[in-house]
Coordinates of C-alpha atoms in Angstrom, one line a residue:
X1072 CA 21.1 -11.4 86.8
X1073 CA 18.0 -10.8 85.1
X1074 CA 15.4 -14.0 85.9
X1075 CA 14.9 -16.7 88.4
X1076 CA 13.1 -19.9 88.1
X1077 CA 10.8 -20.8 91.1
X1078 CA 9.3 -24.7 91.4
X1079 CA 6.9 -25.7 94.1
X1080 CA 4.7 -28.9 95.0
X1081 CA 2.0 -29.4 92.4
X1082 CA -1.7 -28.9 93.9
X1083 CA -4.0 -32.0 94.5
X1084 CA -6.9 -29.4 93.5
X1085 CA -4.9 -29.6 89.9
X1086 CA -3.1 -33.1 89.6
X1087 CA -6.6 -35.0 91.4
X1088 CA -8.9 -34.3 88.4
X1089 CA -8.7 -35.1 84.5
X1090 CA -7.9 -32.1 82.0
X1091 CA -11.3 -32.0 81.0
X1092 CA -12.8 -31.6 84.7
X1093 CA -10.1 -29.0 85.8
X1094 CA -11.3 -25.4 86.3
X1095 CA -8.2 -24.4 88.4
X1096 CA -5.1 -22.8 87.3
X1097 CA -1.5 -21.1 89.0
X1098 CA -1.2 -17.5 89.2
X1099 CA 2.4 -16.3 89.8
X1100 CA 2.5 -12.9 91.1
X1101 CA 6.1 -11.1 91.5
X1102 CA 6.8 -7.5 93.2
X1103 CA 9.3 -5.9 94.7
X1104 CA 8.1 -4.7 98.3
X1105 CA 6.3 -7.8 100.3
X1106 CA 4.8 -11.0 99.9
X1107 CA 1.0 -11.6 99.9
X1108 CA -0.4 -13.8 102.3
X1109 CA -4.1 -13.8 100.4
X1110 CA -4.7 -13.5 96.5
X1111 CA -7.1 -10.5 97.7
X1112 CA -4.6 -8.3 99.5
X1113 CA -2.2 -8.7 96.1
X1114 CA -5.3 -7.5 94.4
X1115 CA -5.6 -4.5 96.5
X1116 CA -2.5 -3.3 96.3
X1117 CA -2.5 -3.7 92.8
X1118 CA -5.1 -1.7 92.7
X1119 CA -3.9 0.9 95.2
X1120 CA -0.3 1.1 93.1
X1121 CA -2.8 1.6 89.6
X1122 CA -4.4 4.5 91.0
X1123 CA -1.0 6.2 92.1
X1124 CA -0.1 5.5 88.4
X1125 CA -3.3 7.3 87.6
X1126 CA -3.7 9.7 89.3
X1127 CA 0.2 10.5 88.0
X1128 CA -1.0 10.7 84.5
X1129 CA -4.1 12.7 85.7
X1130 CA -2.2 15.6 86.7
X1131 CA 0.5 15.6 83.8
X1132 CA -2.3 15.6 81.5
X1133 CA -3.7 19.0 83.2
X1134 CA -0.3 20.6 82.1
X1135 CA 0.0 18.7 78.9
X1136 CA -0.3 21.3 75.9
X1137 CA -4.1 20.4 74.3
X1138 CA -5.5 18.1 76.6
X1139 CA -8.7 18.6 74.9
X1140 CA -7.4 17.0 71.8
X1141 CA -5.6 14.5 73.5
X1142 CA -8.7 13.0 75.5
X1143 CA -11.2 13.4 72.2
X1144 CA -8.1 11.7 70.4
X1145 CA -8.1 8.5 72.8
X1146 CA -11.8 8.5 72.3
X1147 CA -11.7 7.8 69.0
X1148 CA -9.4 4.9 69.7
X1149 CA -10.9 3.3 72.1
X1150 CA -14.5 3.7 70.2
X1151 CA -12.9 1.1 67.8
X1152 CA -13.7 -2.1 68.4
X1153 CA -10.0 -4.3 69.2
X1154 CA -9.8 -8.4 67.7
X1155 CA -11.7 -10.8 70.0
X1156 CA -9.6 -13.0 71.0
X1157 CA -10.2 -15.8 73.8
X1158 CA -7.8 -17.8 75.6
X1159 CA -9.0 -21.2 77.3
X1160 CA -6.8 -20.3 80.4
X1161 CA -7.8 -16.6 80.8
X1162 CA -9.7 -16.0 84.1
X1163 CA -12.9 -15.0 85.4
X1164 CA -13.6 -11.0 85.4
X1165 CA -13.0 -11.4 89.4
X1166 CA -9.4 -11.7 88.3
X1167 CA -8.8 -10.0 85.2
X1168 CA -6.9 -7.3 86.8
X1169 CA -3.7 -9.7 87.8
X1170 CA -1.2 -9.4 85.8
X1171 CA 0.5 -13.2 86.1
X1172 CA 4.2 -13.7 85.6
X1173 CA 3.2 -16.9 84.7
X1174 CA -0.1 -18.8 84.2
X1175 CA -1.4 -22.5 83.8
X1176 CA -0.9 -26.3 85.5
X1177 CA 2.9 -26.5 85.5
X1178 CA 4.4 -26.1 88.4
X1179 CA 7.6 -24.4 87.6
X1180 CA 7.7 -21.0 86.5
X1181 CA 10.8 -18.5 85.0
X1182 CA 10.8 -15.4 85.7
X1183 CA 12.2 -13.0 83.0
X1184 CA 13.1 -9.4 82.5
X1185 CA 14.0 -8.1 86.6
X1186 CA 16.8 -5.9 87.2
X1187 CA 19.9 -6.8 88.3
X1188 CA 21.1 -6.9 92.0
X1189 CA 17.3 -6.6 92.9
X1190 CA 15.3 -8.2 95.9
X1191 CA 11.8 -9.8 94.7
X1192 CA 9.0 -11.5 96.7
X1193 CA 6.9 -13.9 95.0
X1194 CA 3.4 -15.4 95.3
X1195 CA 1.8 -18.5 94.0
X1196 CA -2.2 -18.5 93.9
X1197 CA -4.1 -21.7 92.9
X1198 CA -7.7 -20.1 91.2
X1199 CA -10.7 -21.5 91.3
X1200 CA -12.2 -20.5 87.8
X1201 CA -15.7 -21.8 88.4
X1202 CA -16.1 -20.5 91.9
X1203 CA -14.2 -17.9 92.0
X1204 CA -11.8 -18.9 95.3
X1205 CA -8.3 -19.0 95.5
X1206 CA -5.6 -20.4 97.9
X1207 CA -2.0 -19.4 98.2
X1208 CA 1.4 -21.0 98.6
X1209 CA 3.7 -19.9 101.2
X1210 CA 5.4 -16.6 99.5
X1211 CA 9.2 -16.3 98.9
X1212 CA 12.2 -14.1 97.9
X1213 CA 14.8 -14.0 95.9
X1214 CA 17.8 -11.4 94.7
X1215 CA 18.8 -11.8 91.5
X1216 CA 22.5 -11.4 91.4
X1217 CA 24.7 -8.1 90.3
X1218 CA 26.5 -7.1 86.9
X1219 CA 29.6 -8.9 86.6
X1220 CA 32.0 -5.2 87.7
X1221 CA 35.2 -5.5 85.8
X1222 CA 38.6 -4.9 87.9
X1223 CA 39.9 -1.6 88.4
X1224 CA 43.1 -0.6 89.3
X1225 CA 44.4 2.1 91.1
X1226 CA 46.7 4.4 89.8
X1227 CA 49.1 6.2 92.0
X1228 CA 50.9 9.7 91.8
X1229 CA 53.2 10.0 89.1
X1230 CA 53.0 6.5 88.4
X1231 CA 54.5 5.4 84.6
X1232 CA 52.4 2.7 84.0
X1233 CA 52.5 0.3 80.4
X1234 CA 48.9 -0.8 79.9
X1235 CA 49.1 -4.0 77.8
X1236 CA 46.6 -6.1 76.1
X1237 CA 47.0 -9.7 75.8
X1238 CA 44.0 -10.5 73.8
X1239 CA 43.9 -11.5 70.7
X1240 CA 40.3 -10.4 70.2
X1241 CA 39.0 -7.3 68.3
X1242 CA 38.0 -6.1 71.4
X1243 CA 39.4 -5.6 75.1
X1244 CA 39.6 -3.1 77.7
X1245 CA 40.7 -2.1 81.3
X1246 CA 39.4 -0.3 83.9
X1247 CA 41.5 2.7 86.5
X1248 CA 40.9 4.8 88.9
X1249 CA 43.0 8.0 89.8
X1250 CA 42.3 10.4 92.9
X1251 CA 44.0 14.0 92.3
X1252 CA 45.8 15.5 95.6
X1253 CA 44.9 18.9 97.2
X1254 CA 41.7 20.4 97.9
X1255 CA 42.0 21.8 94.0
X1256 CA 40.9 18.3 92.8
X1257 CA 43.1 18.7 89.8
X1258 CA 45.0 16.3 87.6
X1259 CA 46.7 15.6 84.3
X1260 CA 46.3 12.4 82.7
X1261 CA 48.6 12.0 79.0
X1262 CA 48.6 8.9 77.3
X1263 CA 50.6 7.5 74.1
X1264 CA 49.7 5.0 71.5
X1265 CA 52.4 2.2 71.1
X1266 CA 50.6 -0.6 69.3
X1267 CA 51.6 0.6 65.8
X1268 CA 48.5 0.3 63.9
X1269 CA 46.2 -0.5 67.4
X1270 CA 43.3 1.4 67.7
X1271 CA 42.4 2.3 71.3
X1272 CA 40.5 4.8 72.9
X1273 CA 40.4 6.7 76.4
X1274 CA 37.3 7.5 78.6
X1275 CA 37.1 9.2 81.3
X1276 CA 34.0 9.9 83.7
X1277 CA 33.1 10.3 86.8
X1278 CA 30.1 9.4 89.1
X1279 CA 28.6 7.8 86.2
X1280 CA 29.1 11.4 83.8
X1281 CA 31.4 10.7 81.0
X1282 CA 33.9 13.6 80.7
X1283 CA 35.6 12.7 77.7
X1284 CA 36.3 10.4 74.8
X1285 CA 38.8 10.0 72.5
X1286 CA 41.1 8.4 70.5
X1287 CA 44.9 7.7 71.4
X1288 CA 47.7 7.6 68.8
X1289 CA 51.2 7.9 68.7
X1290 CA 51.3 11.5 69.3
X1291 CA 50.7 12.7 73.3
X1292 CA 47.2 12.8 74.2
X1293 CA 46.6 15.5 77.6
X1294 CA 43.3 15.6 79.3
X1295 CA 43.0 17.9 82.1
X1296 CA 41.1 16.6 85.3
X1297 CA 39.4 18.7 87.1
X1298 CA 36.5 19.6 89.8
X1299 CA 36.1 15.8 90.9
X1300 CA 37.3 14.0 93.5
X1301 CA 38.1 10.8 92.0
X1302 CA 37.7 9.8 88.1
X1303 CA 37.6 6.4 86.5
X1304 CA 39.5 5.9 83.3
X1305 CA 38.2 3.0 80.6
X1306 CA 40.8 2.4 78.0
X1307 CA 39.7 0.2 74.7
X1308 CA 41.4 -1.5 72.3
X1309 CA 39.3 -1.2 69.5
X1310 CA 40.8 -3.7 66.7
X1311 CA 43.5 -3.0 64.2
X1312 CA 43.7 -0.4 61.5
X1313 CA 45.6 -2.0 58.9
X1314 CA 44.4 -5.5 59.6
X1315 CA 48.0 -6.8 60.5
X1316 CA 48.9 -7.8 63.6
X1317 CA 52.2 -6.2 65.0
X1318 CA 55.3 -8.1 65.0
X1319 CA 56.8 -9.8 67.8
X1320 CA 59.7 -8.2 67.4
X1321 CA 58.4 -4.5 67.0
X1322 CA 60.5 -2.1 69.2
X1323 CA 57.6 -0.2 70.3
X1324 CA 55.9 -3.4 71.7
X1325 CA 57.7 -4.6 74.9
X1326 CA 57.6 -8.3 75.0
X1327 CA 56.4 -8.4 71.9
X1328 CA 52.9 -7.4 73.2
X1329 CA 49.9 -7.4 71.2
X1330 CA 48.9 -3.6 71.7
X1331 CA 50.8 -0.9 74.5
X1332 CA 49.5 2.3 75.7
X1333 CA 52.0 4.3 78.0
X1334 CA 50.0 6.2 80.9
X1335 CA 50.5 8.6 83.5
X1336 CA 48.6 10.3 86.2
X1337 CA 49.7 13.4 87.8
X1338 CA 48.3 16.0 90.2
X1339 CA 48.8 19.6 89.7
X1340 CA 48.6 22.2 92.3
X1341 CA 49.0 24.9 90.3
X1342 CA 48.6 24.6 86.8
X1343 CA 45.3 25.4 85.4
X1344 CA 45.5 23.9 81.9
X1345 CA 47.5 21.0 79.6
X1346 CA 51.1 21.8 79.7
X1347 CA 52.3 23.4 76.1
X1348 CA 53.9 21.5 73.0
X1349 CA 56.7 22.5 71.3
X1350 CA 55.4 23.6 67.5
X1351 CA 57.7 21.0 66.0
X1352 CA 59.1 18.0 67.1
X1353 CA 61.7 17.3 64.5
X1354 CA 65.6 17.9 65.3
X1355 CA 68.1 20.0 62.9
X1356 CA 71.5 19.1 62.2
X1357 CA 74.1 21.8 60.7
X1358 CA 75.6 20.2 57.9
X1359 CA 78.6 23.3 58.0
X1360 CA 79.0 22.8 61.5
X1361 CA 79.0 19.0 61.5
X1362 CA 82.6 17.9 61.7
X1363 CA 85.0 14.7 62.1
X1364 CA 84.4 14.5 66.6
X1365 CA 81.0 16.6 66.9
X1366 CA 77.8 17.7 65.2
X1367 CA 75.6 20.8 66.4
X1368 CA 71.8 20.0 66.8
X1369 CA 68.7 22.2 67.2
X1370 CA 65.1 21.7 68.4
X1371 CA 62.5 23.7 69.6
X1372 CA 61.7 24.5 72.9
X1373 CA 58.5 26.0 74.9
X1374 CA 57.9 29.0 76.7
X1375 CA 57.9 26.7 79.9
X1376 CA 61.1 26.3 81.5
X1377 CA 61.8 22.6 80.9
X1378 CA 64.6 20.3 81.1
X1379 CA 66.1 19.0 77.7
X1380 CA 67.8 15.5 78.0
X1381 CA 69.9 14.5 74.1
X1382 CA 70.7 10.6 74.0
X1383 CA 73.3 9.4 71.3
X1384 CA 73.2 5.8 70.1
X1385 CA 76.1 4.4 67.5
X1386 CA 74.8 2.4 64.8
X1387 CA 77.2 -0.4 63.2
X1388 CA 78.1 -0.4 59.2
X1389 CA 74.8 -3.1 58.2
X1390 CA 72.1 -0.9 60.0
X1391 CA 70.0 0.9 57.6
X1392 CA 68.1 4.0 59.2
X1393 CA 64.8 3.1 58.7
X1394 CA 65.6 -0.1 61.1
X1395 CA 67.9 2.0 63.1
X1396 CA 65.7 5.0 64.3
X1397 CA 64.5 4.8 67.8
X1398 CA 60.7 3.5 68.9
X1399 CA 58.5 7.0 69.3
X1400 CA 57.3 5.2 72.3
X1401 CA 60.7 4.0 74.5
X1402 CA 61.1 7.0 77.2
X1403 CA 64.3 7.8 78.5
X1404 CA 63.5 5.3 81.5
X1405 CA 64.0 3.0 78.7
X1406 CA 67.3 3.8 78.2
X1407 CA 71.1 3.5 79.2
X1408 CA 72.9 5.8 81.2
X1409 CA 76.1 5.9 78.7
X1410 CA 73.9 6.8 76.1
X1411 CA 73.1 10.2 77.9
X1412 CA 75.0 13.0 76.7
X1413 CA 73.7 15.8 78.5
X1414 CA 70.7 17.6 80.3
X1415 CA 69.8 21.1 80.0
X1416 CA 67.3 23.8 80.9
X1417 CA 65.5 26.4 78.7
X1418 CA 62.9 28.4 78.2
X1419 CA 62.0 31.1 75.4
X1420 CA 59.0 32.9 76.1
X1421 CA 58.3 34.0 72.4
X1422 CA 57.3 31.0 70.4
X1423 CA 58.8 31.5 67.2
X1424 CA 62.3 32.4 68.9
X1425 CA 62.1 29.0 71.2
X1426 CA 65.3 27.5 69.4
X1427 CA 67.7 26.0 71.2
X1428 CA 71.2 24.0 70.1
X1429 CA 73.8 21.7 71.8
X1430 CA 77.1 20.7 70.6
X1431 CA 77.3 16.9 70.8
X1432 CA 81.4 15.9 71.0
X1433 CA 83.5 12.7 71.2
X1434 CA 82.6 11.1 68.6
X1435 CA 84.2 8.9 65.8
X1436 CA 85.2 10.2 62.7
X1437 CA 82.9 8.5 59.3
X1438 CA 80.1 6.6 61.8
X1439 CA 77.0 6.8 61.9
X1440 CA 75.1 8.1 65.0
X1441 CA 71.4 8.3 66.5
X1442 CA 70.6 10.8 68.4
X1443 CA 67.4 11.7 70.5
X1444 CA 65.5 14.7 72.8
X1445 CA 63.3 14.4 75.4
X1446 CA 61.4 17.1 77.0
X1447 CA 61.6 16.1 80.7
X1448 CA 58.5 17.7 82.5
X1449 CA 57.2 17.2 86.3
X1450 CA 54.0 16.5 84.7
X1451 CA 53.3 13.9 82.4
X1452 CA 54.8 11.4 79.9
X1453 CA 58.6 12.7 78.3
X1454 CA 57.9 14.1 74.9
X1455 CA 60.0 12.3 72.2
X1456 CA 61.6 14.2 69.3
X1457 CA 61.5 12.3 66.0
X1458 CA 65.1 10.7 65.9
X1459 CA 67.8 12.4 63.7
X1460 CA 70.5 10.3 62.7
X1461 CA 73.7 12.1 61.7
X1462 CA 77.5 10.5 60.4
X1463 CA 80.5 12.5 61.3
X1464 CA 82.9 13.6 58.6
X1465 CA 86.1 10.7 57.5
X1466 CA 88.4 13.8 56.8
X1467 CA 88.7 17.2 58.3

């Protein structure tokens, strides 16, 4: 990507005379716009693209603030004498001015430091020293070769998608790109943390401009998209927080996958901002209204009108509760459809008064239940209440 090695035949003028009789050398010359067919019209354009540079700094000195003071500063420097230092393969005066990628009697030469994905043409001049001549090689090129571009995958509308990182490494990332419908150019991209301790971090840009960066946890993450056409989305697992690497048989870890990160792009037509958060996500049980068939639950809503979905799961006599709560990442798509209990709508514009309560029934008397809320939304990933387990009454 970033040098290329050139050999050509060695010269008779070079390889037919002892070391002490030799006054000729290689000159390897390396540009980006032509080849040379004469050591003299390299010179020349050398010189021509040193003027330009010149001339350049010539006219930003005019506007630089104290040019006075700058010129009678460089004075002084250059009034100092430098080291003398003498090199028994430097050239004549007749070509000081070339500025040699590479130098000497070998005749191979690596060329360091180019750009990537770049086309150069290349020269090689054998010099005369003594008498000041000079004939040339027949010029090449080469391109050095592009950046390796990591995969990136496209995400579609709506898509739920379980980004997963199977490297053990401290470090690993993946690359997506998402395109917002409508002529509004707008989007909603949330994310959630499932890797337990996993650190891993979102970017988005787009056309080169970073938009945002930031960490993902296990609470939703929203990023509003907007006023681009298409945006590209780098997320990073960073390394682990606690050290520990997460158990095979962690619930929030499909597969017993080494880090998770749930993800979902979404276009939005109207909206004109992140979709609100209820101001709690924990769920209330009435101990006076909990009886022997049926408990009463509350949460709290939004002022958007939102769909409400409660799931109930029966735990057995030998499962304690820290073991038996639910993974904050496992969505309702996750789940079964007997262990739906019902859907409902609501909406409470005033904040503090967004309470809503369902009455759960059929239950067994004395057992021990789980039950969880999801706020189902158009847009984005469902947002998990904290599980509340609850155990009906033995007696009533």
């Amino acid at each position: 990507m970033t040098s290329v090695t050139l050999s050509w035949a060695p010269s008779a003028s070079i390889t037919g005379l002892p070391d002490t009789q030799n006054n000729h050398d290689y000159c390897v010359l390396v540009n980006s716009r032509q080849n040379y067919g004469s050591l003299c019209a390299a010179q020349q354009s050398m010189r021509k693209e040193n003027d330009q540079k010149q001339e350049k700094k010539e006219k930003k000195r005019r506007v630089t603030v104290w040019p006075i003071l700058k010129e009678w500063w460089w004075q002084q420097w250059d009034s100092f004498p430098g080291p003398q230092t003498s090199s028994p393969s430097s050239l004549t005066d007749e070509f000081a001015d070339l500025q040699c990628a590479c130098e000497g009697t070998e005749s191979v030469c690596t060329v360091s430091d180019l750009l990537p994905d770049t086309q150069y043409y290349f020269d090689v001049f054998v010099i005369d020293r003594l008498n000041g001549t000079s004939s040339a090689y027949k010029g090449t090129f080469a391109r050095t070769h592009e950046e390796a571009r990591p995969a990136i995958t496209t995400l579609r509308e709506g898509e739920l998608r379980w980004v997963t990182f199977h490297d053990r490494g401290s470090k690993s990332e993946q690359f997506f790109s998402f395109r917002p419908r409508g002529w509004q150019q707008s989007g909603l991209l949330t994310l959630q943390s499932c890797g337990g301790d996993e650190k891993v971090r979102v970017t988005v840009s787009s056309k080169g401009q970073v938009l945002t960066s930031q960490a993902v946890g296990g609470d939703l993450v929203h990023i509003w998209l907007q006023g681009s056409p298409s945006y590209l989305i780098h997320l990073e697992r960073e390394g682990i927080t606690s050290g520990q690497i997460p158990a095979a048989g962690d619930p929030a870890l499909p597969g017993g996958l080494m880090a998770s990160v749930k993800m979902q792009t979404s276009s939005s037509y109207h909206r004109r901002g992140v979709p609100s958060l209820p101001s709690t996500l924990q769920i209330k049980s009435f101990n006076r209204l909990r009886g022997c068939n049926s408990v009463t639950l509350a949460w709290m809503g939004t002022e958007e009108r939102s769909l409400y979905c409660v799931y109930r799961r029966q735990l057995g006599n030998r499962e304690a509760e820290s073991t038996a709560l639910t993974a904050p990442c496992l969505g309702p798509e996750s789940r079964s459809d007997t262990e739906r209990v019902l859907c409902k709508y609501f909406q409470e514009l005033n904040p503090r008064r967004a309470v809503t309560t369902a009455v759960i029934g059929g239950l067994e008397p004395g057992m021990a239940y789980v039950f969880d809320v999801y706020l189902m939304r158009r847009w984005g990933i469902p947002v998990k209440y904290a599980s509340k387990m609850v155990k009906t009454r033995k007696e009533c």
